[in-house]
PDB file of C-alpha atoms in Angstrom:
ATOM      1  CA  GLU A   1      37.164 -79.402-158.480  1.00 55.00           C
ATOM      2  CA  GLY A   2      34.209 -77.712-156.776  1.00 57.00           C
ATOM      3  CA  LEU A   3      33.713 -80.650-154.417  1.00 58.00           C
ATOM      4  CA  GLU A   4      37.360 -80.757-153.463  1.00 64.00           C
ATOM      5  CA  TRP A   5      37.317 -77.002-152.894  1.00 66.00           C
ATOM      6  CA  MET A   6      34.303 -77.304-150.555  1.00 67.00           C
ATOM      7  CA  TRP A   7      36.065 -80.068-148.636  1.00 67.00           C
ATOM      8  CA  LYS A   8      39.248 -77.957-148.346  1.00 72.00           C
ATOM      9  CA  LEU A   9      37.218 -75.034-147.010  1.00 71.00           C
ATOM     10  CA  TRP A  10      35.639 -77.333-144.457  1.00 70.00           C
ATOM     11  CA  ASN A  11      39.029 -78.507-143.229  1.00 70.00           C
ATOM     12  CA  ARG A  12      40.683 -75.090-143.338  1.00 70.00           C
ATOM     13  CA  SER A  13      38.531 -73.459-140.697  1.00 66.00           C
ATOM     14  CA  GLN A  14      36.099 -74.429-137.991  1.00 64.00           C
ATOM     15  CA  ASP A  15      33.857 -71.423-138.625  1.00 65.00           C
ATOM     16  CA  ALA A  16      33.979 -70.405-142.258  1.00 68.00           C
ATOM     17  CA  GLY A  17      32.571 -71.046-145.678  1.00 77.00           C
ATOM     18  CA  GLY A  18      32.816 -69.856-149.239  1.00 74.00           C
ATOM     19  CA  ILE A  19      31.090 -68.972-152.471  1.00 72.00           C
ATOM     20  CA  LEU A  20      30.770 -71.490-155.290  1.00 73.00           C
ATOM     21  CA  ALA A  21      30.162 -69.141-158.203  1.00 68.00           C
ATOM     22  CA  ASP A  22      30.061 -71.089-161.442  1.00 59.00           C
ATOM     23  CA  ASP A  23      28.056 -70.085-164.462  1.00 51.00           C
ATOM     24  CA  MET A  24      24.415 -71.088-164.447  1.00 50.00           C
ATOM     25  CA  GLY A  25      23.751 -74.680-165.434  1.00 49.00           C
ATOM     26  CA  LEU A  26      27.089 -76.144-164.359  1.00 42.00           C
ATOM     27  CA  GLY A  27      25.751 -78.159-161.448  1.00 49.00           C
ATOM     28  CA  LYS A  28      26.350 -76.081-158.312  1.00 48.00           C
ATOM     29  CA  THR A  29      23.306 -77.666-156.681  1.00 48.00           C
ATOM     30  CA  VAL A  30      24.474 -81.193-157.378  1.00 46.00           C
ATOM     31  CA  ARG A  31      28.033 -80.333-156.352  1.00 47.00           C
ATOM     32  CA  SER A  32      26.892 -78.984-153.025  1.00 51.00           C
ATOM     33  CA  VAL A  33      24.843 -82.120-152.453  1.00 49.00           C
ATOM     34  CA  LEU A  34      27.444 -84.524-153.803  1.00 43.00           C
ATOM     35  CA  MET A  35      30.686 -85.226-152.045  1.00 39.00           C
ATOM     36  CA  SER A  36      32.760 -88.171-153.102  1.00 29.00           C
ATOM     37  CA  LEU A  37      34.097 -89.846-149.999  1.00 31.00           C
ATOM     38  CA  THR A  38      35.053 -93.388-149.164  1.00 31.00           C
ATOM     39  CA  SER A  39      32.576 -95.506-147.265  1.00 29.00           C
ATOM     40  CA  THR A  40      35.188 -95.786-144.519  1.00 31.00           C
ATOM     41  CA  LEU A  41      35.460 -92.055-143.948  1.00 37.00           C
ATOM     42  CA  THR A  42      36.914 -91.058-140.618  1.00 39.00           C
ATOM     43  CA  SER A  43      37.363 -87.591-139.221  1.00 41.00           C
ATOM     44  CA  ASN A  44      41.089 -87.650-140.066  1.00 39.00           C
ATOM     45  CA  THR A  45      41.219 -89.294-143.495  1.00 34.00           C
ATOM     46  CA  PRO A  46      38.870 -87.743-146.043  1.00 31.00           C
ATOM     47  CA  THR A  47      39.220 -89.061-149.573  1.00 26.00           C
ATOM     48  CA  PRO A  48      37.036 -86.954-151.846  1.00 25.00           C
ATOM     49  CA  LYS A  49      37.302 -89.079-155.017  1.00 20.00           C
ATOM     50  CA  VAL A  50      36.170 -92.665-154.553  1.00 23.00           C
ATOM     51  CA  GLN A  51      32.467 -93.388-154.413  1.00 24.00           C
ATOM     52  CA  ALA A  52      29.613 -90.966-154.911  1.00 24.00           C
ATOM     53  CA  ALA A  53      27.735 -89.959-151.806  1.00 33.00           C
ATOM     54  CA  THR A  54      26.284 -86.706-150.721  1.00 52.00           C
ATOM     55  CA  PHE A  55      28.264 -83.997-149.071  1.00 67.00           C
ATOM     56  CA  LEU A  56      25.797 -83.749-146.234  1.00 70.00           C
ATOM     57  CA  SER A  57      25.235 -87.477-145.956  1.00 73.00           C
ATOM     58  CA  ALA A  58      28.970 -88.153-145.789  1.00 72.00           C
ATOM     59  CA  MET A  59      29.519 -85.354-143.300  1.00 75.00           C
ATOM     60  CA  MET A  60      26.689 -86.655-141.126  1.00 76.00           C
ATOM     61  CA  LYS A  61      27.961 -90.205-141.382  1.00 75.00           C
ATOM     62  CA  ALA A  62      31.387 -89.007-140.248  1.00 74.00           C
ATOM     63  CA  LYS A  63      29.674 -87.133-137.412  1.00 80.00           C
ATOM     64  CA  HIS A  64      31.020 -83.788-138.649  1.00 80.00           C
ATOM     65  CA  VAL A  65      27.502 -82.498-139.169  1.00 83.00           C
ATOM     66  CA  LYS A  66      24.379 -82.998-137.103  1.00 89.00           C
ATOM     67  CA  ARG A  67      22.219 -80.102-138.317  1.00 92.00           C
ATOM     68  CA  ALA A  68      22.193 -78.568-141.784  1.00 90.00           C
ATOM     69  CA  LEU A  69      20.045 -75.779-143.119  1.00 93.00           C
ATOM     70  CA  VAL A  70      19.484 -75.419-146.867  1.00 92.00           C
ATOM     71  CA  VAL A  71      17.869 -72.158-147.974  1.00 95.00           C
ATOM     72  CA  VAL A  72      16.587 -72.003-151.547  1.00 93.00           C
ATOM     73  CA  PRO A  73      14.212 -70.019-153.739  1.00 95.00           C
ATOM     74  CA  VAL A  74      10.796 -71.650-153.769  1.00 96.00           C
ATOM     75  CA  ALA A  75      11.099 -72.312-157.522  1.00 93.00           C
ATOM     76  CA  VAL A  76      14.016 -74.722-157.060  1.00 88.00           C
ATOM     77  CA  MET A  77      12.851 -76.401-153.860  1.00 91.00           C
ATOM     78  CA  PRO A  78      11.513 -79.502-155.686  1.00 91.00           C
ATOM     79  CA  GLN A  79      14.888 -80.020-157.431  1.00 84.00           C
ATOM     80  CA  TRP A  80      16.729 -79.677-154.126  1.00 85.00           C
ATOM     81  CA  LEU A  81      14.482 -82.184-152.378  1.00 86.00           C
ATOM     82  CA  GLU A  82      14.863 -84.593-155.294  1.00 82.00           C
ATOM     83  CA  SER A  83      18.659 -84.202-155.304  1.00 79.00           C
ATOM     84  CA  LEU A  84      18.920 -84.638-151.544  1.00 80.00           C
ATOM     85  CA  ARG A  85      16.789 -87.789-151.705  1.00 82.00           C
ATOM     86  CA  GLU A  86      18.585 -89.234-154.717  1.00 76.00           C
ATOM     87  CA  TRP A  87      22.173 -88.456-153.783  1.00 69.00           C
ATOM     88  CA  GLY A  88      21.621 -88.904-150.067  1.00 72.00           C
ATOM     89  CA  ARG A  89      20.742 -92.517-150.864  1.00 68.00           C
ATOM     90  CA  GLY A  90      18.075 -92.592-148.186  1.00 73.00           C
ATOM     91  CA  LYS A  91      20.554 -91.758-145.434  1.00 74.00           C
ATOM     92  CA  LEU A  92      19.619 -88.122-144.959  1.00 82.00           C
ATOM     93  CA  VAL A  93      16.827 -87.189-142.595  1.00 89.00           C
ATOM     94  CA  LEU A  94      15.000 -84.380-144.379  1.00 91.00           C
ATOM     95  CA  TRP A  95      12.786 -81.797-142.713  1.00 95.00           C
ATOM     96  CA  LEU A  96      10.768 -79.298-144.736  1.00 96.00           C
ATOM     97  CA  PHE A  97      10.039 -75.889-143.227  1.00 97.00           C
ATOM     98  CA  HIS A  98       7.555 -74.720-145.816  1.00 97.00           C
ATOM     99  CA  GLY A  99       3.856 -74.652-146.508  1.00 95.00           C
ATOM    100  CA  SER A 100       0.804 -73.293-144.762  1.00 94.00           C
ATOM    101  CA  SER A 101       0.699 -75.665-141.782  1.00 96.00           C
ATOM    102  CA  VAL A 102       2.315 -73.840-138.860  1.00 95.00           C
ATOM    103  CA  LYS A 103       2.213 -77.012-136.792  1.00 96.00           C
ATOM    104  CA  ARG A 104       4.038 -79.034-139.466  1.00 96.00           C
ATOM    105  CA  ARG A 105       6.654 -76.316-140.026  1.00 96.00           C
ATOM    106  CA  ASN A 106       7.348 -75.919-136.311  1.00 94.00           C
ATOM    107  CA  ARG A 107       7.620 -79.678-135.826  1.00 96.00           C
ATOM    108  CA  ALA A 108      10.085 -79.962-138.730  1.00 95.00           C
ATOM    109  CA  LEU A 109      12.285 -77.225-137.321  1.00 94.00           C
ATOM    110  CA  ARG A 110      12.118 -78.616-133.780  1.00 94.00           C
ATOM    111  CA  MET A 111      13.070 -82.106-135.001  1.00 94.00           C
ATOM    112  CA  ALA A 112      15.949 -80.834-137.160  1.00 93.00           C
ATOM    113  CA  SER A 113      17.208 -78.698-134.305  1.00 91.00           C
ATOM    114  CA  THR A 114      17.032 -81.339-131.575  1.00 92.00           C
ATOM    115  CA  HIS A 115      17.512 -84.642-133.437  1.00 93.00           C
ATOM    116  CA  GLY A 116      19.475 -83.447-136.455  1.00 91.00           C
ATOM    117  CA  GLY A 117      19.041 -83.760-140.157  1.00 90.00           C
ATOM    118  CA  VAL A 118      18.715 -81.437-143.113  1.00 90.00           C
ATOM    119  CA  CYS A 119      16.119 -78.677-142.880  1.00 94.00           C
ATOM    120  CA  VAL A 120      15.138 -77.277-146.273  1.00 94.00           C
ATOM    121  CA  THR A 121      13.370 -73.919-146.434  1.00 97.00           C
ATOM    122  CA  THR A 122      13.018 -70.821-148.578  1.00 97.00           C
ATOM    123  CA  TYR A 123      14.293 -67.276-148.309  1.00 97.00           C
ATOM    124  CA  SER A 124      10.756 -66.012-147.751  1.00 97.00           C
ATOM    125  CA  MET A 125      10.252 -68.434-144.833  1.00 97.00           C
ATOM    126  CA  ILE A 126      13.519 -67.211-143.293  1.00 97.00           C
ATOM    127  CA  ARG A 127      12.471 -63.596-143.730  1.00 97.00           C
ATOM    128  CA  LEU A 128       9.060 -64.198-142.167  1.00 96.00           C
ATOM    129  CA  HIS A 129      10.083 -66.622-139.391  1.00 95.00           C
ATOM    130  CA  VAL A 130      13.753 -65.944-138.617  1.00 95.00           C
ATOM    131  CA  ASP A 131      13.008 -65.888-134.886  1.00 93.00           C
ATOM    132  CA  LYS A 132      12.286 -69.630-135.046  1.00 91.00           C
ATOM    133  CA  PHE A 133      15.621 -70.386-136.777  1.00 89.00           C
ATOM    134  CA  ILE A 134      17.753 -68.542-134.248  1.00 87.00           C
ATOM    135  CA  LYS A 135      16.210 -69.979-131.113  1.00 80.00           C
ATOM    136  CA  ASP A 136      18.906 -72.056-129.346  1.00 78.00           C
ATOM    137  CA  THR A 137      20.255 -73.516-132.598  1.00 86.00           C
ATOM    138  CA  THR A 138      23.657 -73.361-134.231  1.00 90.00           C
ATOM    139  CA  TRP A 139      23.569 -74.996-137.635  1.00 93.00           C
ATOM    140  CA  ASP A 140      26.661 -76.989-138.558  1.00 90.00           C
ATOM    141  CA  VAL A 141      26.221 -76.171-142.244  1.00 87.00           C
ATOM    142  CA  LEU A 142      24.176 -73.499-143.977  1.00 90.00           C
ATOM    143  CA  ILE A 143      23.834 -73.751-147.760  1.00 88.00           C
ATOM    144  CA  CYS A 144      22.292 -70.819-149.629  1.00 90.00           C
ATOM    145  CA  ASP A 145      21.300 -71.540-153.213  1.00 88.00           C
ATOM    146  CA  GLU A 146      20.955 -68.572-155.569  1.00 88.00           C
ATOM    147  CA  ALA A 147      22.802 -66.573-152.912  1.00 88.00           C
ATOM    148  CA  HIS A 148      22.733 -63.399-154.986  1.00 88.00           C
ATOM    149  CA  ILE A 149      19.259 -63.030-153.419  1.00 90.00           C
ATOM    150  CA  ILE A 150      21.004 -61.808-150.252  1.00 91.00           C
ATOM    151  CA  LYS A 151      23.556 -59.558-151.982  1.00 90.00           C
ATOM    152  CA  ASN A 152      21.878 -56.376-150.738  1.00 89.00           C
ATOM    153  CA  ALA A 153      23.029 -55.996-147.136  1.00 90.00           C
ATOM    154  CA  HIS A 154      20.042 -53.763-146.376  1.00 93.00           C
ATOM    155  CA  SER A 155      17.261 -56.062-147.575  1.00 94.00           C
ATOM    156  CA  LYS A 156      14.987 -57.750-145.041  1.00 97.00           C
ATOM    157  CA  THR A 157      15.979 -61.177-146.327  1.00 96.00           C
ATOM    158  CA  SER A 158      19.690 -60.447-146.011  1.00 95.00           C
ATOM    159  CA  LYS A 159      19.265 -59.058-142.495  1.00 95.00           C
ATOM    160  CA  ALA A 160      17.272 -62.145-141.482  1.00 96.00           C
ATOM    161  CA  MET A 161      19.902 -64.501-142.932  1.00 95.00           C
ATOM    162  CA  ARG A 162      22.659 -62.738-140.959  1.00 93.00           C
ATOM    163  CA  LYS A 163      20.864 -63.567-137.713  1.00 94.00           C
ATOM    164  CA  ILE A 164      21.174 -67.323-138.276  1.00 94.00           C
ATOM    165  CA  ASP A 165      24.109 -68.877-136.436  1.00 92.00           C
ATOM    166  CA  SER A 166      26.096 -71.447-138.414  1.00 91.00           C
ATOM    167  CA  ARG A 167      29.590 -72.923-138.322  1.00 88.00           C
ATOM    168  CA  HIS A 168      30.038 -73.195-142.104  1.00 87.00           C
ATOM    169  CA  ARG A 169      28.311 -71.266-144.871  1.00 88.00           C
ATOM    170  CA  TYR A 170      28.351 -72.246-148.512  1.00 85.00           C
ATOM    171  CA  LEU A 171      26.843 -69.791-150.963  1.00 86.00           C
ATOM    172  CA  LEU A 172      25.909 -70.962-154.451  1.00 83.00           C
ATOM    173  CA  THR A 173      25.368 -68.424-157.190  1.00 80.00           C
ATOM    174  CA  GLY A 174      25.909 -68.030-160.903  1.00 76.00           C
ATOM    175  CA  THR A 175      26.091 -64.253-160.517  1.00 69.00           C
ATOM    176  CA  PRO A 176      28.107 -63.152-157.472  1.00 63.00           C
ATOM    177  CA  ILE A 177      28.673 -59.728-159.010  1.00 67.00           C
ATOM    178  CA  GLN A 178      25.585 -58.220-160.585  1.00 67.00           C
ATOM    179  CA  ASN A 179      25.637 -54.505-159.854  1.00 67.00           C
ATOM    180  CA  SER A 180      28.497 -53.522-157.592  1.00 76.00           C
ATOM    181  CA  LEU A 181      31.541 -54.746-155.748  1.00 82.00           C
ATOM    182  CA  SER A 182      29.913 -53.826-152.435  1.00 82.00           C
ATOM    183  CA  GLU A 183      27.279 -56.516-153.049  1.00 83.00           C
ATOM    184  CA  TYR A 184      30.019 -59.054-153.766  1.00 81.00           C
ATOM    185  CA  ARG A 185      31.852 -57.950-150.628  1.00 83.00           C
ATOM    186  CA  HIS A 186      28.686 -58.496-148.615  1.00 81.00           C
ATOM    187  CA  LEU A 187      28.461 -62.085-149.918  1.00 83.00           C
ATOM    188  CA  LEU A 188      32.125 -62.698-149.052  1.00 78.00           C
ATOM    189  CA  VAL A 189      31.709 -61.327-145.526  1.00 85.00           C
ATOM    190  CA  TYR A 190      28.556 -63.390-145.046  1.00 83.00           C
ATOM    191  CA  ALA A 191      30.219 -66.589-146.273  1.00 84.00           C
ATOM    192  CA  ALA A 192      33.166 -65.979-143.950  1.00 83.00           C
ATOM    193  CA  GLY A 193      30.799 -65.755-141.009  1.00 77.00           C
ATOM    194  CA  SER A 194      31.836 -62.207-140.150  1.00 57.00           C
TER     195      SER A 194
END
């Protein structure tokens, strides 16, 4: 159901997104990576139930997506990279904006921005280097794992994330409401691209 819902959101609006807020441990990460589509996917005939492929891989194959940005906590980055490699079946071009090498990070971002692919980074990298992510780039898809990290509209991380231009935003969180409805509202507004 989560995959179909993501696909429906994609088709409903050219510039929107949503929040996938299942309980922890129910596979939000895999669901955001997986999208069941036929191998003969065209832009007009999506069939989200036939053979397993990745959401991003299928969207790139169908030429719906050229550039995707996946923002995750550093603790789950290895699982994301593993899932993208496994479920992308070698068809996703992955770029990692992380680590101490400025040259390597900048090259990864430049390549993802100009040639396309999936750029994986962390919230702390966004907070520290947001200027690099907003330079002449509109991301087709932005996926935020553990999105409750940006629930506080006044935090530096949340402010940095709002600067990033993207057509579709998918927020994944097991706890969309932790303290107040205003935090939940902020996540909804962010996902909607407002």
